[in-house]
CSV table of C-alpha atoms in Angstrom, one decimal:
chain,number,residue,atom,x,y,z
A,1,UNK,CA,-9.6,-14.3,32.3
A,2,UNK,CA,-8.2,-14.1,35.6
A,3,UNK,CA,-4.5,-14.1,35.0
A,4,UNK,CA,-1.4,-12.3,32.6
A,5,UNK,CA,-0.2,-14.7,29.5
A,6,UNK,CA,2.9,-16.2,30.8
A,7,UNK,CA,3.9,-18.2,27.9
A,8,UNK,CA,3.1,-18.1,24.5
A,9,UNK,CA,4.6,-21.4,22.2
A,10,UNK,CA,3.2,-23.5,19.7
A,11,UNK,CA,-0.2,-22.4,19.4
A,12,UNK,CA,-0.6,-22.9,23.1
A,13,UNK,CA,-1.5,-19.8,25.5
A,14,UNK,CA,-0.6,-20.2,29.2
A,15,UNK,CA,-2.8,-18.1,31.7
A,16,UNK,CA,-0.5,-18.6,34.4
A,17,UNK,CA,-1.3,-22.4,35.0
A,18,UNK,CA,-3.9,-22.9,32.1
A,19,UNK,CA,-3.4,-23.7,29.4
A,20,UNK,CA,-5.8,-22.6,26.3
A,21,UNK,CA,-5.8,-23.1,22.8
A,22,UNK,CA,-4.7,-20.1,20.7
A,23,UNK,CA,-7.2,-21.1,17.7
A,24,UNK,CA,-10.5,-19.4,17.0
A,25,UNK,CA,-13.0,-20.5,19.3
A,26,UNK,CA,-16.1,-19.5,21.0
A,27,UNK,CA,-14.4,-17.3,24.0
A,28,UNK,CA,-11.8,-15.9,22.2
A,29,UNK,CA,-13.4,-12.7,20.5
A,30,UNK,CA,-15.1,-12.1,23.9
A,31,UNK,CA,-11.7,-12.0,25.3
A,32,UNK,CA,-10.7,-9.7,22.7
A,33,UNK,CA,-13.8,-7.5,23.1
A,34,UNK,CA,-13.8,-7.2,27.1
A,35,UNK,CA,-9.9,-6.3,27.0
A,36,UNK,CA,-10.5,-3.4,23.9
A,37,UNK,CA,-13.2,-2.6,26.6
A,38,UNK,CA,-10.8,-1.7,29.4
A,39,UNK,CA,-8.5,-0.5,26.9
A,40,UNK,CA,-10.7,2.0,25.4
A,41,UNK,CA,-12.1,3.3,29.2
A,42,UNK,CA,-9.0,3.1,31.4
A,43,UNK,CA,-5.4,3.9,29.4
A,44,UNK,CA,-4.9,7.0,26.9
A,45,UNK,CA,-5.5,6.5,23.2
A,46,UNK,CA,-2.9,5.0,20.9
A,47,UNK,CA,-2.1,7.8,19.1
A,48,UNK,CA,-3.7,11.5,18.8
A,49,UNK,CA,-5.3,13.6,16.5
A,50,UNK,CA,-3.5,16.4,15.5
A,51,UNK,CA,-6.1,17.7,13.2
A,52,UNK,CA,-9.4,16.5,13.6
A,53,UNK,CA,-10.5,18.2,10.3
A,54,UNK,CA,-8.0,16.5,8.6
A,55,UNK,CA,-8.6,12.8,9.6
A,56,UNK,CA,-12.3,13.7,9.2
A,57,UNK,CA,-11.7,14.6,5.4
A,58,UNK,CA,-9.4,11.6,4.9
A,59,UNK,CA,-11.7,9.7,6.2
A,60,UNK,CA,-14.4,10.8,3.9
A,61,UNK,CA,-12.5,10.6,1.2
A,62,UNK,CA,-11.2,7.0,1.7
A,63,UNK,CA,-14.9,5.9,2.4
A,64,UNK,CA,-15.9,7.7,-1.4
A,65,UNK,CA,-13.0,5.8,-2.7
A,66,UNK,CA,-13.9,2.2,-1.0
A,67,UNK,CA,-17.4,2.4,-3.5
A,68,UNK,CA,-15.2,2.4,-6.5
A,69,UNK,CA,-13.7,-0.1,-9.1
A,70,UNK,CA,-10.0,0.4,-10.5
A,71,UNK,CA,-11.3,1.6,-13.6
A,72,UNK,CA,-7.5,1.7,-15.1
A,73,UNK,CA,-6.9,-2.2,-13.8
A,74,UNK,CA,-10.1,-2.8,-16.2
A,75,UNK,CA,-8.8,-0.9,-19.0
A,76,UNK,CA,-5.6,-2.7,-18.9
A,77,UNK,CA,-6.9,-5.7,-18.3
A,78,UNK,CA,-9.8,-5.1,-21.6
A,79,UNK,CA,-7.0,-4.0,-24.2
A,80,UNK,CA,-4.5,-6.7,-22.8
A,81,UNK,CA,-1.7,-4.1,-21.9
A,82,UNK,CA,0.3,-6.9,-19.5
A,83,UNK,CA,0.5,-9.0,-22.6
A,84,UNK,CA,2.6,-8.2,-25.5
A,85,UNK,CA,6.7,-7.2,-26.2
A,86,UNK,CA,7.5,-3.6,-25.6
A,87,UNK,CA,10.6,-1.6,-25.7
A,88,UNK,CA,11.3,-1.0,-22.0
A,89,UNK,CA,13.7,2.0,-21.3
A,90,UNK,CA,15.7,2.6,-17.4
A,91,UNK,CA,13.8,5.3,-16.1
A,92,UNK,CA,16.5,7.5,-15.9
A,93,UNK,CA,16.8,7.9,-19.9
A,94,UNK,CA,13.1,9.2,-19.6
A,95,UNK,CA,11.9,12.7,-20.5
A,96,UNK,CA,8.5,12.1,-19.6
A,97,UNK,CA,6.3,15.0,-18.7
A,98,UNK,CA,5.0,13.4,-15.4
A,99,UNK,CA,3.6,15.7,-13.0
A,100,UNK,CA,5.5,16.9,-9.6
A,101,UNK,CA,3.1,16.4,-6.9
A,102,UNK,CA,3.4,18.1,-3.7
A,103,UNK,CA,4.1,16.3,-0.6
A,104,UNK,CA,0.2,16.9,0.6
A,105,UNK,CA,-0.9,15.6,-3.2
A,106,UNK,CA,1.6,12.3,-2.1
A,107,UNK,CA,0.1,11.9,1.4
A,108,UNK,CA,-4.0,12.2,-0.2
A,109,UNK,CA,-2.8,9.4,-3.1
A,110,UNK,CA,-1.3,7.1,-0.6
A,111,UNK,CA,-3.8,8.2,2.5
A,112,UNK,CA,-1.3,8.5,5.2
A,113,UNK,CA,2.2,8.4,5.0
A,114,UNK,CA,2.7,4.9,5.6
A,115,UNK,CA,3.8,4.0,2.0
A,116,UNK,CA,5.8,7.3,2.0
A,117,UNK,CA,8.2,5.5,4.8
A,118,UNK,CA,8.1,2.5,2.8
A,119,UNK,CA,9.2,4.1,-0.5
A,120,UNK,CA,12.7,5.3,0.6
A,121,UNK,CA,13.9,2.1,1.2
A,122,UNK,CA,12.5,0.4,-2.0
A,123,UNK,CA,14.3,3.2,-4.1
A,124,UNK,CA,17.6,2.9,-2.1
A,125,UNK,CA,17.6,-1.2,-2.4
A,126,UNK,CA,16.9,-0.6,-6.7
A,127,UNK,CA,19.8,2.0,-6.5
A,128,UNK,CA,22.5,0.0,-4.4
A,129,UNK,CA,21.0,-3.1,-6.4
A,130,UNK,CA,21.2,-4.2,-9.7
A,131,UNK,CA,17.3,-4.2,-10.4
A,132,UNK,CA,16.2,-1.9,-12.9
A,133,UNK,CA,13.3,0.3,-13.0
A,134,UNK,CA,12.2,0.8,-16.6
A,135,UNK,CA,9.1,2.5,-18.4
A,136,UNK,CA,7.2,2.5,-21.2
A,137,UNK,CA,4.5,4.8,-22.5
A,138,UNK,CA,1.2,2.3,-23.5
A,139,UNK,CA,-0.1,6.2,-24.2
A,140,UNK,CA,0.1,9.9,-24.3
A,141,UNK,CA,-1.2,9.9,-20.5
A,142,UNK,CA,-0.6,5.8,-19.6
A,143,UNK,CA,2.7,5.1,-18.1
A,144,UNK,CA,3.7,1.7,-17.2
A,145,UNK,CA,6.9,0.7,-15.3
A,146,UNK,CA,8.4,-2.7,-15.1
A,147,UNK,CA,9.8,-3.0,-11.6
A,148,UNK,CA,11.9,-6.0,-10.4
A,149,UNK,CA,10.6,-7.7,-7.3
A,150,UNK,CA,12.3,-7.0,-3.8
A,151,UNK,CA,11.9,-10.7,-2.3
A,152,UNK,CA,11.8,-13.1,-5.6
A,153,UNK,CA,14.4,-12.3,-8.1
A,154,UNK,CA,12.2,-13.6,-11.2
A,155,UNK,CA,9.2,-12.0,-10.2
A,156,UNK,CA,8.3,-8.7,-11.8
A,157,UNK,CA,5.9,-6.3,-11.1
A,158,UNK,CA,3.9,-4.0,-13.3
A,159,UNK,CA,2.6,-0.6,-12.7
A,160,UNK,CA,0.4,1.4,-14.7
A,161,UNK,CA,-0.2,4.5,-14.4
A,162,UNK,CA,-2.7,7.6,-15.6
A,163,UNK,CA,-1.8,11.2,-15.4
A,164,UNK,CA,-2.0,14.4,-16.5
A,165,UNK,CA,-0.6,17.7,-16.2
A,166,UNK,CA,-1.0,17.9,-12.7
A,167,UNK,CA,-2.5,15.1,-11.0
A,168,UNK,CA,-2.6,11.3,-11.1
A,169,UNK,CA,-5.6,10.4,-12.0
A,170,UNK,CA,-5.5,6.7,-11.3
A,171,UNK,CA,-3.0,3.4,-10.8
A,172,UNK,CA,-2.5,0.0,-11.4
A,173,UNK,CA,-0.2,-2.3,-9.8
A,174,UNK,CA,0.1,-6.1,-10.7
A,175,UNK,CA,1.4,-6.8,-6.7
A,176,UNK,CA,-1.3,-8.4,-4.1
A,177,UNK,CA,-2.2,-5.0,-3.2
A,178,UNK,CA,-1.8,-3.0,-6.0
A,179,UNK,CA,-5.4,-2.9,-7.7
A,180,UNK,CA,-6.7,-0.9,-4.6
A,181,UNK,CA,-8.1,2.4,-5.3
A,182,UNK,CA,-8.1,3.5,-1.6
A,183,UNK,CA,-4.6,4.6,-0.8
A,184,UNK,CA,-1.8,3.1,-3.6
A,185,UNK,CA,1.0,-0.1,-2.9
A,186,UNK,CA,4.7,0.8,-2.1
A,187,UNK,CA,5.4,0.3,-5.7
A,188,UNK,CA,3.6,2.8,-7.1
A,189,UNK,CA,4.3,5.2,-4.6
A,190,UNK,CA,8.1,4.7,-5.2
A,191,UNK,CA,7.4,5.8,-8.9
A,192,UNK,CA,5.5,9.3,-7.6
A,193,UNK,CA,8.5,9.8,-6.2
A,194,UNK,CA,11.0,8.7,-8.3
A,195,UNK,CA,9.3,10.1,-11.6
């Protein structure tokens, strides 16, 4: 490689006086893999473990999780839950038996913290905002929440979620990321919180 990037612009790299192409092409990843190289032998790691036992179990856990489906996006999806007219109430009117997690019970659901940083935000934009976050029970244990987009005011998001006394036992969120079963989108941690 030979040289520092100098210049970055328009899809054009400039190593020093050369000029490369920034697309995907054959030399690119070997680039990429002879700088992590150096990286990984000659300056300190990124960031450090502070428990080793920790990241091992989380680690664990989200590779158990990664093998399963979003049973509750199937369930939802089977008895046609997003379809339908429902009597939506603000959450604040609610007197819904949801359980208090712990902050440790918050960081395993979301599998970091993350989406914890997000949330605070997302609640204080719905607060200062006029965006409502309402809720209505599809079941004893189903929750779903009707949660006004950040970004697109006629977009709406649904979350669904299934609980018991204690624990969440799974989610559903109709955003790009919110079918994932490893770790849980910003909106439905803003509802752990906020519930």
């Amino acid at each position: 490689m030979g040289g520092r990037v100098s210049k970055c612009q328009n899809k054009k790299i400039q190593i020093l006086r050369q000029s490369s192409s920034n697309k995907p092409g054959a030399f690119h990843g070997d680039y990429i893999r002879i700088v992590c190289a150096i990286s990984n032998k000659y300056l300190p790691p990124l960031s450090k473990a502070t428990n080793e036992d920790e990241d091992i179990n989380l680690a664990t856990q989200m590779k158990q999780k990664s093998r399963e489906i979003n049973t509750l996006k199937a369930y939802v999806e089977e008895n046609n839950l997003q379809r339908g007219t429902v009597q939506w109430k603000p959450i604040q009117d609610s007197d819904i038996l949801f359980p208090q997690l712990t902050d440790e019970q918050l960081r395993s659901l979301t599998c970091g913290v993350y989406q914890l940083k997000l949330s605070p935000s997302y609640i204080q934009e719905y607060m200062e905002g006029d965006s409502q976050i309402c809720f209505h029970k599809d079941a004893p244990d189903l929750l779903r929440i009707r949660i006004q987009s950040r970004h697109v005011s006629s977009k709406k998001y649904f979350v669904w979620i299934k609980y018991s006394e204690s624990d969440v036992n799974s989610w559903y969120c109709t955003c790009r990321a919110g079918a994932r079963v490893v770790g849980v989108c910003a909106h439905v941690t803003m509802v752990l919180e906020q519930c």
